Amino acid sequence: MYYVKSVDWDQLISDYPPPPLYQDTVGKMSETQIRDLQNRRFLKRVEEAWQVPFYRSLWQEAGLQLSDISCLEDAPRLPMFTTDDLRRAALDRPPFGSHHAFGRDDIPGMPLKMHTSGGTTGMPRMTLFDPVALEVQGIQTARQLYAQGARQGDVLQITYTLSLANAGWCGYLAAHHWLGCMPLTTGAGNVTNSERQLEFAKAVGTNAWFSNPDYLGRLVRVAEDRSFDLHSLPTKFLSTFLGHDPDGKMRRALEEAWNAPLFDNYGSHEVGLVAWECKAGHLHINEDTVHVQICDEAGRPLEDGQFGTAVVTSLHRTTPHFVRYNIRDRLAIYPHTRCACGISSRTLSPMQGRIDQMVKIRGNNVYPTSCKAAINRDPRTNGEYLCVVQYLGEGIGRSLEMTVRVERRNTDIDAQALRQSLEKDLHKDLGLRVEVEIVDPGTLLPFTGEGEKIKRVLDLRNKH
């Protein structure tokens, strides 16, 4: 099937309007109107997901039948699931996982694209995207970029690499398919070195950037070393996923260095862009594409303004479905209001960190347990380790880094040789480089404890 004929484009635009149509349709809906739309799409997704063994088993184990879910208010009755469940699903039905409605041997006759999450041990977690899922992620991101200032004819430099990760593709689709901007897909520094990135920006006239905040900081340092004046670029705005920036120091430093406003956004690999920051400083939820609840650890919705774990349901995805997916990010949600920017929606707080111990290092999701295999493989260790997460540097130069402290089996073991071996093995398992510090037996016990709930993360982010 030709991709161009796999989508009813008029229907797609009507269902999930891109900008500027969004501003005059979904973006102006009342709270009752958007709730009715979410209710219809939610029930449709639940009905479809019931046919998928992953969901049917999960819900039946909770004592539910399809008829028990009759409206959006019944959503909290459905159990949450996490990335841990998705990993088990991938083992149950490789390679894609039992949460997909089909496997490798019975792929349906439609164009599909695969993306993966980062930072897991072994094979990354795979997620398939049908044409609607791909284009809606592009539309979500187009809304983000348009609200932040992108217009037809702009040049958007995208320093997320167009790889198995999907952030770069979201920016590309937004610019090329839905905004009329020219995407300059330079990718990260290992694809186009940082000096050349700036040369391209100067030559082409890049006036908007879609980039990781750490890399925006890296470009600042390169510009300083090369006496390149960033203020000479016609930069209208920087769009990024700022993450945990409690004092706003990173934002202020980048805005000053680039002489342009920086906008924060929030999303996930699976459901796309959940919320985007407007010029009035609010994170608007793409409510026609995703339903967001902020819940306690048991999955019970919290009151508006209370911080808890983000539980999302994709209202557009069918390959695969994501119904009550616990992203485990710490957020708060606020009531539906009309913003000074003209959009009416519920809004999110900036992300306050992770509920669990997963940490995001240089754009990669890293789980402490992912270090275990490499450490246990080496007989020179006793298997004890601790991941120390902290910010290094200040302002633009700040980056989130992780050091893995590992106990050697005894003091006769060469610490330097062991460190070098483990750094190489962890790079292979994690997909990124981390530093290793070798310590003597018993050193980590005061930090890790013992018993069922051994701690593997020492989080120093708030002590910097």
GROMACS .gro file of C-alpha atoms in nm:
model
  464
    1MET     CA    1   0.000   0.000   0.000
    2TYR     CA    2   0.128   0.346  -0.087
    3TYR     CA    3   0.177   0.561   0.222
    4VAL     CA    4   0.005   0.857   0.059
    5LYS     CA    5  -0.310   0.646   0.013
    6SER     CA    6  -0.303   0.489   0.359
    7VAL     CA    7  -0.456   0.795   0.528
    8ASP     CA    8  -0.779   0.982   0.468
    9TRP     CA    9  -0.605   1.317   0.491
   10ASP     CA   10  -0.918   1.532   0.507
   11GLN     CA   11  -1.052   1.319   0.790
   12LEU     CA   12  -0.719   1.330   0.972
   13ILE     CA   13  -0.712   1.709   0.955
   14SER     CA   14  -1.072   1.726   1.074
   15ASP     CA   15  -1.010   1.484   1.362
   16TYR     CA   16  -0.675   1.625   1.473
   17PRO     CA   17  -0.649   1.978   1.332
   18PRO     CA   18  -0.298   2.113   1.274
   19PRO     CA   19  -0.222   2.482   1.322
   20PRO     CA   20  -0.358   2.735   1.257
   21LEU     CA   21  -0.684   2.538   1.223
   22TYR     CA   22  -0.631   2.403   1.574
   23GLN     CA   23  -0.643   2.754   1.721
   24ASP     CA   24  -0.998   2.803   1.588
   25THR     CA   25  -1.135   2.454   1.660
   26VAL     CA   26  -1.010   2.225   1.936
   27GLY     CA   27  -0.811   2.509   2.086
   28LYS     CA   28  -1.136   2.700   2.152
   29MET     CA   29  -1.347   2.413   2.283
   30SER     CA   30  -1.523   2.452   2.615
   31GLU     CA   31  -1.446   2.211   2.896
   32THR     CA   32  -1.773   2.024   2.823
   33GLN     CA   33  -1.697   1.997   2.452
   34ILE     CA   34  -1.345   1.860   2.501
   35ARG     CA   35  -1.470   1.622   2.769
   36ASP     CA   36  -1.735   1.483   2.532
   37LEU     CA   37  -1.473   1.438   2.259
   38GLN     CA   38  -1.236   1.262   2.499
   39ASN     CA   39  -1.516   1.039   2.623
   40ARG     CA   40  -1.601   0.917   2.273
   41ARG     CA   41  -1.242   0.849   2.179
   42PHE     CA   42  -1.161   0.687   2.512
   43LEU     CA   43  -1.449   0.438   2.485
   44LYS     CA   44  -1.349   0.355   2.128
   45ARG     CA   45  -0.987   0.287   2.230
   46VAL     CA   46  -1.099   0.071   2.523
   47GLU     CA   47  -1.331  -0.131   2.300
   48GLU     CA   48  -1.045  -0.191   2.054
   49ALA     CA   49  -0.789  -0.269   2.324
   50TRP     CA   50  -1.019  -0.535   2.470
   51GLN     CA   51  -0.936  -0.744   2.162
   52VAL     CA   52  -0.563  -0.734   2.246
   53PRO     CA   53  -0.455  -1.014   2.485
   54PHE     CA   54  -0.228  -0.782   2.687
   55TYR     CA   55  -0.517  -0.556   2.785
   56ARG     CA   56  -0.787  -0.819   2.814
   57SER     CA   57  -0.569  -1.020   3.054
   58LEU     CA   58  -0.473  -0.711   3.255
   59TRP     CA   59  -0.831  -0.596   3.291
   60GLN     CA   60  -0.982  -0.939   3.357
   61GLU     CA   61  -0.726  -0.995   3.633
   62ALA     CA   62  -0.869  -0.680   3.791
   63GLY     CA   63  -1.217  -0.836   3.773
   64LEU     CA   64  -1.339  -0.618   3.488
   65GLN     CA   65  -1.544  -0.685   3.178
   66LEU     CA   66  -1.576  -0.451   2.883
   67SER     CA   67  -1.929  -0.357   2.988
   68ASP     CA   68  -1.793  -0.221   3.318
   69ILE     CA   69  -1.637   0.076   3.138
   70SER     CA   70  -1.912   0.304   3.011
   71CYS     CA   71  -1.759   0.652   3.033
   72LEU     CA   72  -1.436   0.841   3.093
   73GLU     CA   73  -1.515   0.863   3.464
   74ASP     CA   74  -1.467   0.484   3.479
   75ALA     CA   75  -1.103   0.515   3.369
   76PRO     CA   76  -0.959   0.483   3.724
   77ARG     CA   77  -1.116   0.136   3.744
   78LEU     CA   78  -0.873   0.018   3.477
   79PRO     CA   79  -0.534  -0.082   3.621
   80MET     CA   80  -0.229   0.118   3.527
   81PHE     CA   81   0.069  -0.039   3.357
   82THR     CA   82   0.432   0.074   3.328
   83THR     CA   83   0.740   0.018   3.118
   84ASP     CA   84   0.810  -0.286   3.336
   85ASP     CA   85   0.492  -0.445   3.199
   86LEU     CA   86   0.594  -0.351   2.845
   87ARG     CA   87   0.929  -0.524   2.890
   88ARG     CA   88   0.752  -0.838   3.005
   89ALA     CA   89   0.514  -0.809   2.710
   90ALA     CA   90   0.814  -0.800   2.475
   91LEU     CA   91   0.946  -1.120   2.631
   92ASP     CA   92   0.603  -1.285   2.609
   93ARG     CA   93   0.568  -1.210   2.239
   94PRO     CA   94   0.893  -1.095   2.077
   95PRO     CA   95   0.996  -0.883   1.908
   96PHE     CA   96   0.721  -0.620   1.936
   97GLY     CA   97   0.537  -0.735   2.249
   98SER     CA   98   0.194  -0.869   2.334
   99HIS     CA   99   0.054  -0.516   2.373
  100HIS     CA  100   0.062  -0.500   1.993
  101ALA     CA  101  -0.233  -0.666   1.820
  102PHE     CA  102  -0.001  -0.862   1.589
  103GLY     CA  103   0.347  -1.008   1.572
  104ARG     CA  104   0.628  -1.029   1.318
  105ASP     CA  105   0.460  -1.309   1.123
  106ASP     CA  106   0.121  -1.144   1.082
  107ILE     CA  107   0.197  -0.778   1.016
  108PRO     CA  108  -0.110  -0.617   0.856
  109GLY     CA  109  -0.103  -0.463   0.512
  110MET     CA  110  -0.034  -0.106   0.616
  111PRO     CA  111   0.282   0.108   0.620
  112LEU     CA  112   0.448   0.078   0.961
  113LYS     CA  113   0.747   0.248   1.121
  114MET     CA  114   0.934   0.126   1.425
  115HIS     CA  115   1.079   0.344   1.697
  116THR     CA  116   1.250   0.237   2.016
  117SER     CA  117   1.298   0.370   2.364
  118GLY     CA  118   1.651   0.426   2.488
  119GLY     CA  119   1.850   0.300   2.781
  120THR     CA  120   1.725  -0.053   2.841
  121THR     CA  121   1.943  -0.360   2.879
  122GLY     CA  122   1.984  -0.562   2.560
  123MET     CA  123   1.737  -0.495   2.281
  124PRO     CA  124   1.559  -0.157   2.323
  125ARG     CA  125   1.181  -0.161   2.372
  126MET     CA  126   1.010  -0.144   2.032
  127THR     CA  127   0.694   0.048   1.947
  128LEU     CA  128   0.526   0.041   1.609
  129PHE     CA  129   0.361   0.344   1.450
  130ASP     CA  130   0.094   0.331   1.182
  131PRO     CA  131   0.048   0.634   0.952
  132VAL     CA  132  -0.208   0.803   1.177
  133ALA     CA  133   0.016   0.766   1.483
  134LEU     CA  134   0.309   0.914   1.293
  135GLU     CA  135   0.117   1.206   1.149
  136VAL     CA  136  -0.059   1.290   1.474
  137GLN     CA  137   0.277   1.310   1.651
  138GLY     CA  138   0.379   1.550   1.377
  139ILE     CA  139   0.059   1.751   1.427
  140GLN     CA  140   0.109   1.759   1.804
  141THR     CA  141   0.460   1.898   1.754
  142ALA     CA  142   0.341   2.141   1.487
  143ARG     CA  143   0.098   2.288   1.740
  144GLN     CA  144   0.389   2.327   1.980
  145LEU     CA  145   0.617   2.498   1.730
  146TYR     CA  146   0.343   2.722   1.586
  147ALA     CA  147   0.242   2.844   1.932
  148GLN     CA  148   0.607   2.923   2.003
  149GLY     CA  149   0.649   3.126   1.685
  150ALA     CA  150   0.721   2.897   1.387
  151ARG     CA  151   0.570   3.008   1.056
  152GLN     CA  152   0.584   2.909   0.692
  153GLY     CA  153   0.926   2.977   0.544
  154ASP     CA  154   1.114   2.947   0.873
  155VAL     CA  155   1.419   2.719   0.899
  156LEU     CA  156   1.394   2.479   1.191
  157GLN     CA  157   1.726   2.321   1.287
  158ILE     CA  158   1.662   1.981   1.445
  159THR     CA  159   1.954   1.844   1.646
  160TYR     CA  160   1.770   1.532   1.755
  161THR     CA  161   1.902   1.259   1.527
  162LEU     CA  162   1.658   1.096   1.285
  163SER     CA  163   1.717   0.749   1.423
  164LEU     CA  164   1.516   0.482   1.604
  165ALA     CA  165   1.431   0.744   1.867
  166ASN     CA  166   1.134   0.949   1.755
  167ALA     CA  167   1.190   1.305   1.885
  168GLY     CA  168   1.371   1.412   1.569
  169TRP     CA  169   1.105   1.258   1.348
  170CYS     CA  170   0.834   1.448   1.534
  171GLY     CA  171   1.013   1.774   1.458
  172TYR     CA  172   1.071   1.675   1.096
  173LEU     CA  173   0.707   1.579   1.035
  174ALA     CA  174   0.584   1.894   1.208
  175ALA     CA  175   0.800   2.123   0.998
  176HIS     CA  176   0.780   1.946   0.662
  177HIS     CA  177   0.423   1.813   0.663
  178TRP     CA  178   0.227   2.053   0.880
  179LEU     CA  179   0.398   2.395   0.905
  180GLY     CA  180   0.563   2.471   0.573
  181CYS     CA  181   0.894   2.523   0.754
  182MET     CA  182   1.221   2.388   0.618
  183PRO     CA  183   1.357   2.118   0.851
  184LEU     CA  184   1.736   2.132   0.874
  185THR     CA  185   1.799   1.782   1.010
  186THR     CA  186   2.158   1.816   1.124
  187GLY     CA  187   2.109   1.564   1.403
  188ALA     CA  188   2.326   1.548   1.712
  189GLY     CA  189   2.695   1.632   1.732
  190ASN     CA  190   2.802   1.279   1.642
  191VAL     CA  191   2.623   1.323   1.306
  192THR     CA  192   2.709   1.686   1.232
  193ASN     CA  193   2.986   1.823   1.451
  194SER     CA  194   2.899   2.125   1.659
  195GLU     CA  195   3.114   2.372   1.468
  196ARG     CA  196   2.951   2.265   1.142
  197GLN     CA  197   2.607   2.297   1.303
  198LEU     CA  198   2.676   2.665   1.361
  199GLU     CA  199   2.814   2.706   1.009
  200PHE     CA  200   2.495   2.560   0.863
  201ALA     CA  201   2.281   2.782   1.085
  202LYS     CA  202   2.468   3.090   0.967
  203ALA     CA  203   2.464   2.993   0.599
  204VAL     CA  204   2.100   2.884   0.581
  205GLY     CA  205   1.957   3.138   0.823
  206THR     CA  206   1.825   2.903   1.092
  207ASN     CA  207   1.574   3.097   1.298
  208ALA     CA  208   1.426   2.824   1.519
  209TRP     CA  209   1.584   2.531   1.703
  210PHE     CA  210   1.439   2.199   1.821
  211SER     CA  211   1.707   2.054   2.043
  212ASN     CA  212   1.808   1.894   2.371
  213PRO     CA  213   1.891   2.160   2.633
  214ASP     CA  214   2.229   2.007   2.709
  215TYR     CA  215   2.321   2.025   2.341
  216LEU     CA  216   2.206   2.385   2.316
  217GLY     CA  217   2.451   2.450   2.598
  218ARG     CA  218   2.722   2.260   2.413
  219LEU     CA  219   2.669   2.483   2.108
  220VAL     CA  220   2.709   2.788   2.330
  221ARG     CA  221   3.048   2.666   2.451
  222VAL     CA  222   3.161   2.583   2.096
  223ALA     CA  223   3.052   2.928   1.980
  224GLU     CA  224   3.254   3.089   2.257
  225ASP     CA  225   3.563   2.882   2.169
  226ARG     CA  226   3.531   2.974   1.799
  227SER     CA  227   3.441   3.340   1.861
  228PHE     CA  228   3.109   3.275   1.686
  229ASP     CA  229   2.846   3.534   1.775
  230LEU     CA  230   2.521   3.347   1.848
  231HIS     CA  231   2.339   3.679   1.863
  232SER     CA  232   2.414   3.725   1.494
  233LEU     CA  233   2.176   3.438   1.413
  234PRO     CA  234   1.811   3.535   1.351
  235THR     CA  235   1.691   3.301   1.628
  236LYS     CA  236   1.321   3.346   1.706
  237PHE     CA  237   1.297   3.076   1.972
  238LEU     CA  238   1.442   2.755   2.116
  239SER     CA  239   1.208   2.457   2.168
  240THR     CA  240   1.320   2.179   2.397
  241PHE     CA  241   1.234   1.931   2.672
  242LEU     CA  242   1.385   2.113   2.966
  243GLY     CA  243   1.309   1.852   3.230
  244HIS     CA  244   1.381   1.925   3.595
  245ASP     CA  245   1.497   2.287   3.622
  246PRO     CA  246   1.368   2.391   3.964
  247ASP     CA  247   1.547   2.725   3.990
  248GLY     CA  248   1.516   2.814   3.622
  249LYS     CA  249   1.891   2.861   3.596
  250MET     CA  250   1.930   2.651   3.281
  251ARG     CA  251   1.646   2.833   3.103
  252ARG     CA  252   1.779   3.177   3.189
  253ALA     CA  253   2.134   3.092   3.087
  254LEU     CA  254   2.028   2.954   2.748
  255GLU     CA  255   1.795   3.245   2.676
  256GLU     CA  256   2.071   3.495   2.753
  257ALA     CA  257   2.330   3.309   2.545
  258TRP     CA  258   2.102   3.270   2.241
  259ASN     CA  259   1.921   3.602   2.284
  260ALA     CA  260   1.591   3.419   2.229
  261PRO     CA  261   1.307   3.277   2.438
  262LEU     CA  262   1.321   2.909   2.534
  263PHE     CA  263   1.004   2.698   2.550
  264ASP     CA  264   0.961   2.380   2.750
  265ASN     CA  265   0.755   2.081   2.634
  266TYR     CA  266   0.652   1.747   2.777
  267GLY     CA  267   0.592   1.413   2.606
  268SER     CA  268   0.676   1.046   2.587
  269HIS     CA  269   0.806   0.804   2.328
  270GLU     CA  270   0.476   0.617   2.320
  271VAL     CA  271   0.202   0.882   2.311
  272GLY     CA  272   0.389   1.175   2.161
  273LEU     CA  273   0.376   1.537   2.270
  274VAL     CA  274   0.151   1.557   2.575
  275ALA     CA  275   0.188   1.929   2.643
  276TRP     CA  276   0.363   2.236   2.504
  277GLU     CA  277   0.452   2.574   2.648
  278CYS     CA  278   0.291   2.882   2.498
  279LYS     CA  279   0.423   3.237   2.498
  280ALA     CA  280   0.223   3.308   2.814
  281GLY     CA  281   0.424   3.039   2.996
  282HIS     CA  282   0.162   2.765   3.031
  283LEU     CA  283   0.198   2.399   2.932
  284HIS     CA  284  -0.115   2.324   2.728
  285ILE     CA  285  -0.224   1.961   2.699
  286ASN     CA  286  -0.307   1.823   2.353
  287GLU     CA  287  -0.640   1.712   2.496
  288ASP     CA  288  -0.790   1.572   2.176
  289THR     CA  289  -0.497   1.327   2.143
  290VAL     CA  290  -0.427   1.230   2.504
  291HIS     CA  291  -0.616   1.203   2.831
  292VAL     CA  292  -0.399   1.283   3.134
  293GLN     CA  293  -0.465   1.197   3.497
  294ILE     CA  294  -0.235   1.269   3.790
  295CYS     CA  295  -0.264   0.979   4.031
  296ASP     CA  296  -0.129   0.843   4.355
  297GLU     CA  297   0.070   0.518   4.364
  298ALA     CA  298  -0.252   0.313   4.364
  299GLY     CA  299  -0.381   0.481   4.049
  300ARG     CA  300  -0.641   0.701   4.221
  301PRO     CA  301  -0.677   1.047   4.062
  302LEU     CA  302  -0.553   1.336   4.273
  303GLU     CA  303  -0.706   1.682   4.303
  304ASP     CA  304  -0.599   1.952   4.058
  305GLY     CA  305  -0.274   2.109   4.169
  306GLN     CA  306  -0.151   1.804   4.361
  307PHE     CA  307   0.167   1.634   4.244
  308GLY     CA  308   0.164   1.266   4.156
  309THR     CA  309   0.244   1.024   3.875
  310ALA     CA  310   0.127   1.100   3.521
  311VAL     CA  311  -0.112   0.836   3.383
  312VAL     CA  312  -0.196   0.884   3.016
  313THR     CA  313  -0.429   0.731   2.759
  314SER     CA  314  -0.363   0.792   2.392
  315LEU     CA  315  -0.687   0.890   2.222
  316HIS     CA  316  -0.553   0.845   1.868
  317ARG     CA  317  -0.324   0.541   1.882
  318THR     CA  318  -0.441   0.198   1.766
  319THR     CA  319  -0.104   0.043   1.674
  320PRO     CA  320  -0.053  -0.019   1.958
  321HIS     CA  321  -0.299   0.114   2.215
  322PHE     CA  322  -0.187   0.289   2.532
  323VAL     CA  323  -0.466   0.290   2.790
  324ARG     CA  324  -0.378   0.413   3.141
  325TYR     CA  325  -0.006   0.408   3.087
  326ASN     CA  326   0.180   0.519   3.399
  327ILE     CA  327   0.472   0.726   3.270
  328ARG     CA  328   0.598   0.771   3.629
  329ASP     CA  329   0.683   1.138   3.585
  330ARG     CA  330   0.599   1.368   3.874
  331LEU     CA  331   0.356   1.637   3.759
  332ALA     CA  332   0.046   1.833   3.857
  333ILE     CA  333  -0.253   1.920   3.639
  334TYR     CA  334  -0.457   2.239   3.647
  335PRO     CA  335  -0.819   2.321   3.552
  336HIS     CA  336  -0.946   2.402   3.205
  337THR     CA  337  -0.909   2.775   3.146
  338ARG     CA  338  -0.873   3.019   2.857
  339CYS     CA  339  -0.513   3.134   2.839
  340ALA     CA  340  -0.384   3.476   2.739
  341CYS     CA  341  -0.241   3.305   2.428
  342GLY     CA  342  -0.599   3.228   2.317
  343ILE     CA  343  -0.598   2.850   2.380
  344SER     CA  344  -0.852   2.690   2.613
  345SER     CA  345  -0.729   2.371   2.777
  346ARG     CA  346  -0.610   2.202   3.091
  347THR     CA  347  -0.243   2.263   3.165
  348LEU     CA  348   0.045   2.080   3.328
  349SER     CA  349   0.314   2.188   3.569
  350PRO     CA  350   0.676   2.161   3.458
  351MET     CA  351   0.810   1.814   3.525
  352GLN     CA  352   0.935   1.773   3.883
  353GLY     CA  353   1.133   1.454   3.827
  354ARG     CA  354   1.066   1.083   3.817
  355ILE     CA  355   0.842   0.888   4.050
  356ASP     CA  356   1.062   0.582   4.020
  357GLN     CA  357   1.439   0.554   3.994
  358MET     CA  358   1.467   0.590   3.619
  359VAL     CA  359   1.699   0.875   3.525
  360LYS     CA  360   1.736   1.053   3.192
  361ILE     CA  361   2.099   1.102   3.096
  362ARG     CA  362   2.172   1.300   2.778
  363GLY     CA  363   1.826   1.214   2.644
  364ASN     CA  364   1.848   0.841   2.727
  365ASN     CA  365   1.626   0.665   2.978
  366VAL     CA  366   1.862   0.477   3.210
  367TYR     CA  367   1.747   0.228   3.471
  368PRO     CA  368   1.986   0.141   3.757
  369THR     CA  369   1.901  -0.226   3.712
  370SER     CA  370   2.038  -0.199   3.357
  371CYS     CA  371   2.386  -0.183   3.511
  372LYS     CA  372   2.343  -0.511   3.692
  373ALA     CA  373   2.419  -0.750   3.405
  374ALA     CA  374   2.758  -0.602   3.318
  375ILE     CA  375   2.861  -0.583   3.683
  376ASN     CA  376   2.754  -0.937   3.760
  377ARG     CA  377   2.931  -1.071   3.451
  378ASP     CA  378   3.265  -0.955   3.585
  379PRO     CA  379   3.398  -1.191   3.855
  380ARG     CA  380   3.620  -0.915   3.992
  381THR     CA  381   3.314  -0.744   4.148
  382ASN     CA  382   3.095  -0.862   4.436
  383GLY     CA  383   2.781  -0.743   4.253
  384GLU     CA  384   2.722  -0.436   4.471
  385TYR     CA  385   2.679  -0.103   4.294
  386LEU     CA  386   2.524   0.241   4.332
  387CYS     CA  387   2.433   0.492   4.059
  388VAL     CA  388   2.515   0.847   4.167
  389VAL     CA  389   2.314   1.105   3.972
  390GLN     CA  390   2.408   1.471   3.992
  391TYR     CA  391   2.433   1.790   3.794
  392LEU     CA  392   2.783   1.891   3.694
  393GLY     CA  393   2.867   2.248   3.599
  394GLU     CA  394   2.657   2.562   3.618
  395GLY     CA  395   2.414   2.740   3.387
  396ILE     CA  396   2.473   2.661   3.022
  397GLY     CA  397   2.752   2.420   3.111
  398ARG     CA  398   2.532   2.219   3.343
  399SER     CA  399   2.464   1.858   3.250
  400LEU     CA  400   2.305   1.564   3.428
  401GLU     CA  401   2.557   1.283   3.468
  402MET     CA  402   2.572   0.944   3.634
  403THR     CA  403   2.865   0.773   3.800
  404VAL     CA  404   2.839   0.403   3.881
  405ARG     CA  405   3.018   0.309   4.201
  406VAL     CA  406   3.106  -0.060   4.203
  407GLU     CA  407   3.255  -0.268   4.482
  408ARG     CA  408   3.551  -0.486   4.386
  409ARG     CA  409   3.556  -0.836   4.530
  410ASN     CA  410   3.873  -0.771   4.732
  411THR     CA  411   4.144  -0.509   4.762
  412ASP     CA  412   4.395  -0.715   4.561
  413ILE     CA  413   4.199  -0.653   4.239
  414ASP     CA  414   4.339  -0.384   4.007
  415ALA     CA  415   4.087  -0.099   4.037
  416GLN     CA  416   4.205   0.080   3.723
  417ALA     CA  417   4.176  -0.227   3.499
  418LEU     CA  418   3.833  -0.313   3.643
  419ARG     CA  419   3.710   0.043   3.591
  420GLN     CA  420   3.814   0.043   3.226
  421SER     CA  421   3.648  -0.292   3.160
  422LEU     CA  422   3.322  -0.192   3.325
  423GLU     CA  423   3.303   0.143   3.148
  424LYS     CA  424   3.332  -0.041   2.816
  425ASP     CA  425   3.071  -0.303   2.910
  426LEU     CA  426   2.826  -0.048   3.052
  427HIS     CA  427   2.857   0.163   2.738
  428LYS     CA  428   2.751  -0.141   2.537
  429ASP     CA  429   2.456  -0.223   2.766
  430LEU     CA  430   2.328   0.128   2.830
  431GLY     CA  431   2.395   0.284   2.492
  432LEU     CA  432   2.580   0.579   2.647
  433ARG     CA  433   2.903   0.638   2.835
  434VAL     CA  434   2.907   0.664   3.215
  435GLU     CA  435   3.193   0.694   3.455
  436VAL     CA  436   3.276   0.407   3.690
  437GLU     CA  437   3.429   0.446   4.034
  438ILE     CA  438   3.571   0.134   4.199
  439VAL     CA  439   3.534   0.115   4.577
  440ASP     CA  440   3.628  -0.141   4.841
  441PRO     CA  441   3.392  -0.413   4.974
  442GLY     CA  442   3.131  -0.283   5.219
  443THR     CA  443   3.166   0.080   5.115
  444LEU     CA  444   2.818   0.107   4.961
  445LEU     CA  445   2.612  -0.059   5.233
  446PRO     CA  446   2.526   0.267   5.416
  447PHE     CA  447   2.375   0.397   5.092
  448THR     CA  448   2.213   0.087   4.943
  449GLY     CA  449   2.084  -0.082   5.258
  450GLU     CA  450   2.000  -0.449   5.242
  451GLY     CA  451   1.696  -0.673   5.222
  452GLU     CA  452   1.410  -0.654   4.971
  453LYS     CA  453   1.431  -0.282   4.890
  454ILE     CA  454   1.795  -0.220   4.807
  455LYS     CA  455   1.853   0.131   4.678
  456ARG     CA  456   2.056   0.161   4.361
  457VAL     CA  457   2.037   0.539   4.310
  458LEU     CA  458   2.193   0.820   4.509
  459ASP     CA  459   2.016   1.128   4.372
  460LEU     CA  460   2.216   1.443   4.436
  461ARG     CA  461   2.031   1.665   4.188
  462ASN     CA  462   1.867   1.876   4.457
  463LYS     CA  463   2.189   1.910   4.656
  464HIS     CA  464   2.385   2.084   4.383
   0.00000   0.00000   0.00000
